[in-house]
Amino acid sequence: MSERVNEAGFVLDTDPARLDLDTVERWLATESYWANGRERAVIERSLAGSTAYGIYAPDGTQVGLLRVVTDGATFAWLCDVFIEAAYRGQGLARWAVAAVRDDVLALGVYRIILATADAHGVYAEAGFTPLAEPDRWMQLTTRVIGRPDVPFTAAASA
């Protein structure tokens, strides 16, 4: 993906060297509900095994992150979408999600999934819908989301 710039001068870029790992760690490990407590080494491995998109303010400060895990042919998972609190409400997530969607679809991938607790409208604007056949999907979860120290059990998920 080539660098993209929106009308307000924000930049979306996949250059891993631009990522501010201290900021990304803070966002994921302490401010997100889905990765709370995620260790730095795990964050670094997840970024290395994915395409990470950084969003940068006109002054170069990183203000957002999106991560895509894909085989580059049939399937992709959009995850770790985070916008710094001071920059929310400016349409950055909508712009970046649409751009990432377009990049993934350009690969020929025909299924992109994601999970969200609170941003359904952002993703709906980019064409995402609830699972058409949720009864076909299964998951294996070994830890409570946001609590890496708590093993997942039926009791823990209640």
mmCIF file with all atom_site columns, N, CA, C and O in Angstrom, residues 40-63:
data_model
loop_
_atom_site.group_PDB
_atom_site.id
_atom_site.type_symbol
_atom_site.label_atom_id
_atom_site.label_alt_id
_atom_site.label_comp_id
_atom_site.label_asym_id
_atom_site.label_entity_id
_atom_site.label_seq_id
_atom_site.pdbx_PDB_ins_code
_atom_site.Cartn_x
_atom_site.Cartn_y
_atom_site.Cartn_z
_atom_site.occupancy
_atom_site.B_iso_or_equiv
_atom_site.pdbx_formal_charge
_atom_site.auth_seq_id
_atom_site.auth_comp_id
_atom_site.auth_asym_id
_atom_site.auth_atom_id
_atom_site.pdbx_PDB_model_num
ATOM 1  N N  . ARG A 1 40 ? 4.040  -6.633  25.873 1.00 0.00 ? 40 ARG A N  1
ATOM 2  C CA . ARG A 1 40 ? 4.765  -5.965  24.784 1.00 0.00 ? 40 ARG A CA 1
ATOM 3  C C  . ARG A 1 40 ? 5.288  -6.973  23.765 1.00 0.00 ? 40 ARG A C  1
ATOM 4  O O  . ARG A 1 40 ? 5.165  -6.766  22.559 1.00 0.00 ? 40 ARG A O  1
ATOM 5  N N  . ALA A 1 41 ? 5.847  -8.073  24.222 1.00 0.00 ? 41 ALA A N  1
ATOM 6  C CA . ALA A 1 41 ? 6.392  -9.075  23.296 1.00 0.00 ? 41 ALA A CA 1
ATOM 7  C C  . ALA A 1 41 ? 5.298  -9.657  22.411 1.00 0.00 ? 41 ALA A C  1
ATOM 8  O O  . ALA A 1 41 ? 5.519  -9.913  21.219 1.00 0.00 ? 41 ALA A O  1
ATOM 9  N N  . VAL A 1 42 ? 4.115  -9.845  22.960 1.00 0.00 ? 42 VAL A N  1
ATOM 10 C CA . VAL A 1 42 ? 2.987  -10.370 22.176 1.00 0.00 ? 42 VAL A CA 1
ATOM 11 C C  . VAL A 1 42 ? 2.537  -9.323  21.160 1.00 0.00 ? 42 VAL A C  1
ATOM 12 O O  . VAL A 1 42 ? 2.242  -9.642  20.006 1.00 0.00 ? 42 VAL A O  1
ATOM 13 N N  . ILE A 1 43 ? 2.483  -8.076  21.578 1.00 0.00 ? 43 ILE A N  1
ATOM 14 C CA . ILE A 1 43 ? 2.122  -6.991  20.656 1.00 0.00 ? 43 ILE A CA 1
ATOM 15 C C  . ILE A 1 43 ? 3.116  -6.941  19.498 1.00 0.00 ? 43 ILE A C  1
ATOM 16 O O  . ILE A 1 43 ? 2.720  -6.858  18.331 1.00 0.00 ? 43 ILE A O  1
ATOM 17 N N  . GLU A 1 44 ? 4.388  -7.007  19.797 1.00 0.00 ? 44 GLU A N  1
ATOM 18 C CA . GLU A 1 44 ? 5.401  -6.955  18.739 1.00 0.00 ? 44 GLU A CA 1
ATOM 19 C C  . GLU A 1 44 ? 5.281  -8.144  17.793 1.00 0.00 ? 44 GLU A C  1
ATOM 20 O O  . GLU A 1 44 ? 5.399  -7.980  16.573 1.00 0.00 ? 44 GLU A O  1
ATOM 21 N N  . ARG A 1 45 ? 5.027  -9.347  18.323 1.00 0.00 ? 45 ARG A N  1
ATOM 22 C CA . ARG A 1 45 ? 4.847  -10.528 17.458 1.00 0.00 ? 45 ARG A CA 1
ATOM 23 C C  . ARG A 1 45 ? 3.603  -10.377 16.593 1.00 0.00 ? 45 ARG A C  1
ATOM 24 O O  . ARG A 1 45 ? 3.607  -10.746 15.421 1.00 0.00 ? 45 ARG A O  1
ATOM 25 N N  . SER A 1 46 ? 2.532  -9.842  17.170 1.00 0.00 ? 46 SER A N  1
ATOM 26 C CA . SER A 1 46 ? 1.298  -9.681  16.404 1.00 0.00 ? 46 SER A CA 1
ATOM 27 C C  . SER A 1 46 ? 1.499  -8.686  15.265 1.00 0.00 ? 46 SER A C  1
ATOM 28 O O  . SER A 1 46 ? 1.001  -8.898  14.148 1.00 0.00 ? 46 SER A O  1
ATOM 29 N N  . LEU A 1 47 ? 2.226  -7.627  15.519 1.00 0.00 ? 47 LEU A N  1
ATOM 30 C CA . LEU A 1 47 ? 2.500  -6.640  14.466 1.00 0.00 ? 47 LEU A CA 1
ATOM 31 C C  . LEU A 1 47 ? 3.389  -7.237  13.382 1.00 0.00 ? 47 LEU A C  1
ATOM 32 O O  . LEU A 1 47 ? 3.174  -6.998  12.190 1.00 0.00 ? 47 LEU A O  1
ATOM 33 N N  . ALA A 1 48 ? 4.381  -8.014  13.787 1.00 0.00 ? 48 ALA A N  1
ATOM 34 C CA . ALA A 1 48 ? 5.303  -8.619  12.821 1.00 0.00 ? 48 ALA A CA 1
ATOM 35 C C  . ALA A 1 48 ? 4.599  -9.629  11.915 1.00 0.00 ? 48 ALA A C  1
ATOM 36 O O  . ALA A 1 48 ? 4.990  -9.794  10.762 1.00 0.00 ? 48 ALA A O  1
ATOM 37 N N  . GLY A 1 49 ? 3.547  -10.266 12.421 1.00 0.00 ? 49 GLY A N  1
ATOM 38 C CA . GLY A 1 49 ? 2.842  -11.273 11.640 1.00 0.00 ? 49 GLY A CA 1
ATOM 39 C C  . GLY A 1 49 ? 1.627  -10.745 10.916 1.00 0.00 ? 49 GLY A C  1
ATOM 40 O O  . GLY A 1 49 ? 0.793  -11.519 10.437 1.00 0.00 ? 49 GLY A O  1
ATOM 41 N N  . SER A 1 50 ? 1.507  -9.448  10.832 1.00 0.00 ? 50 SER A N  1
ATOM 42 C CA . SER A 1 50 ? 0.335  -8.801  10.250 1.00 0.00 ? 50 SER A CA 1
ATOM 43 C C  . SER A 1 50 ? 0.770  -7.622  9.383  1.00 0.00 ? 50 SER A C  1
ATOM 44 O O  . SER A 1 50 ? 1.939  -7.276  9.354  1.00 0.00 ? 50 SER A O  1
ATOM 45 N N  . THR A 1 51 ? -0.209 -7.012  8.745  1.00 0.00 ? 51 THR A N  1
ATOM 46 C CA . THR A 1 51 ? 0.012  -5.707  8.130  1.00 0.00 ? 51 THR A CA 1
ATOM 47 C C  . THR A 1 51 ? -0.564 -4.684  9.084  1.00 0.00 ? 51 THR A C  1
ATOM 48 O O  . THR A 1 51 ? -1.767 -4.685  9.351  1.00 0.00 ? 51 THR A O  1
ATOM 49 N N  . ALA A 1 52 ? 0.294  -3.856  9.627  1.00 0.00 ? 52 ALA A N  1
ATOM 50 C CA . ALA A 1 52 ? -0.137 -2.821  10.566 1.00 0.00 ? 52 ALA A CA 1
ATOM 51 C C  . ALA A 1 52 ? -0.198 -1.491  9.831  1.00 0.00 ? 52 ALA A C  1
ATOM 52 O O  . ALA A 1 52 ? 0.745  -1.108  9.137  1.00 0.00 ? 52 ALA A O  1
ATOM 53 N N  . TYR A 1 53 ? -1.309 -0.821  9.993  1.00 0.00 ? 53 TYR A N  1
ATOM 54 C CA . TYR A 1 53 ? -1.519 0.501   9.414  1.00 0.00 ? 53 TYR A CA 1
ATOM 55 C C  . TYR A 1 53 ? -1.457 1.522   10.537 1.00 0.00 ? 53 TYR A C  1
ATOM 56 O O  . TYR A 1 53 ? -2.237 1.444   11.488 1.00 0.00 ? 53 TYR A O  1
ATOM 57 N N  . GLY A 1 54 ? -0.549 2.459   10.444 1.00 0.00 ? 54 GLY A N  1
ATOM 58 C CA . GLY A 1 54 ? -0.507 3.557   11.392 1.00 0.00 ? 54 GLY A CA 1
ATOM 59 C C  . GLY A 1 54 ? -1.224 4.759   10.808 1.00 0.00 ? 54 GLY A C  1
ATOM 60 O O  . GLY A 1 54 ? -1.183 4.988   9.594  1.00 0.00 ? 54 GLY A O  1
ATOM 61 N N  . ILE A 1 55 ? -1.890 5.500   11.659 1.00 0.00 ? 55 ILE A N  1
ATOM 62 C CA . ILE A 1 55 ? -2.495 6.779   11.269 1.00 0.00 ? 55 ILE A CA 1
ATOM 63 C C  . ILE A 1 55 ? -1.671 7.854   11.960 1.00 0.00 ? 55 ILE A C  1
ATOM 64 O O  . ILE A 1 55 ? -1.444 7.792   13.176 1.00 0.00 ? 55 ILE A O  1
ATOM 65 N N  . TYR A 1 56 ? -1.239 8.837   11.181 1.00 0.00 ? 56 TYR A N  1
ATOM 66 C CA . TYR A 1 56 ? -0.339 9.869   11.691 1.00 0.00 ? 56 TYR A CA 1
ATOM 67 C C  . TYR A 1 56 ? -0.940 11.254  11.460 1.00 0.00 ? 56 TYR A C  1
ATOM 68 O O  . TYR A 1 56 ? -1.439 11.544  10.361 1.00 0.00 ? 56 TYR A O  1
ATOM 69 N N  . ALA A 1 57 ? -0.879 12.079  12.487 1.00 0.00 ? 57 ALA A N  1
ATOM 70 C CA . ALA A 1 57 ? -1.338 13.468  12.381 1.00 0.00 ? 57 ALA A CA 1
ATOM 71 C C  . ALA A 1 57 ? -0.407 14.217  11.431 1.00 0.00 ? 57 ALA A C  1
ATOM 72 O O  . ALA A 1 57 ? 0.700  13.761  11.128 1.00 0.00 ? 57 ALA A O  1
ATOM 73 N N  . PRO A 1 58 ? -0.828 15.385  10.963 1.00 0.00 ? 58 PRO A N  1
ATOM 74 C CA . PRO A 1 58 ? 0.027  16.163  10.060 1.00 0.00 ? 58 PRO A CA 1
ATOM 75 C C  . PRO A 1 58 ? 1.428  16.441  10.624 1.00 0.00 ? 58 PRO A C  1
ATOM 76 O O  . PRO A 1 58 ? 2.381  16.562  9.864  1.00 0.00 ? 58 PRO A O  1
ATOM 77 N N  . ASP A 1 59 ? 1.566  16.476  11.956 1.00 0.00 ? 59 ASP A N  1
ATOM 78 C CA . ASP A 1 59 ? 2.892  16.707  12.542 1.00 0.00 ? 59 ASP A CA 1
ATOM 79 C C  . ASP A 1 59 ? 3.714  15.422  12.678 1.00 0.00 ? 59 ASP A C  1
ATOM 80 O O  . ASP A 1 59 ? 4.833  15.446  13.186 1.00 0.00 ? 59 ASP A O  1
ATOM 81 N N  . GLY A 1 60 ? 3.146  14.274  12.234 1.00 0.00 ? 60 GLY A N  1
ATOM 82 C CA . GLY A 1 60 ? 3.864  13.008  12.270 1.00 0.00 ? 60 GLY A CA 1
ATOM 83 C C  . GLY A 1 60 ? 3.586  12.137  13.476 1.00 0.00 ? 60 GLY A C  1
ATOM 84 O O  . GLY A 1 60 ? 4.023  10.985  13.538 1.00 0.00 ? 60 GLY A O  1
ATOM 85 N N  . THR A 1 61 ? 2.869  12.659  14.460 1.00 0.00 ? 61 THR A N  1
ATOM 86 C CA . THR A 1 61 ? 2.531  11.891  15.658 1.00 0.00 ? 61 THR A CA 1
ATOM 87 C C  . THR A 1 61 ? 1.555  10.775  15.304 1.00 0.00 ? 61 THR A C  1
ATOM 88 O O  . THR A 1 61 ? 0.552  11.021  14.621 1.00 0.00 ? 61 THR A O  1
ATOM 89 N N  . GLN A 1 62 ? 1.819  9.573   15.804 1.00 0.00 ? 62 GLN A N  1
ATOM 90 C CA . GLN A 1 62 ? 0.890  8.476   15.546 1.00 0.00 ? 62 GLN A CA 1
ATOM 91 C C  . GLN A 1 62 ? -0.357 8.663   16.392 1.00 0.00 ? 62 GLN A C  1
ATOM 92 O O  . GLN A 1 62 ? -0.277 8.855   17.609 1.00 0.00 ? 62 GLN A O  1
ATOM 93 N N  . VAL A 1 63 ? -1.530 8.604   15.738 1.00 0.00 ? 63 VAL A N  1
ATOM 94 C CA . VAL A 1 63 ? -2.800 8.812   16.423 1.00 0.00 ? 63 VAL A CA 1
ATOM 95 C C  . VAL A 1 63 ? -3.753 7.636   16.257 1.00 0.00 ? 63 VAL A C  1
ATOM 96 O O  . VAL A 1 63 ? -4.856 7.655   16.796 1.00 0.00 ? 63 VAL A O  1
#
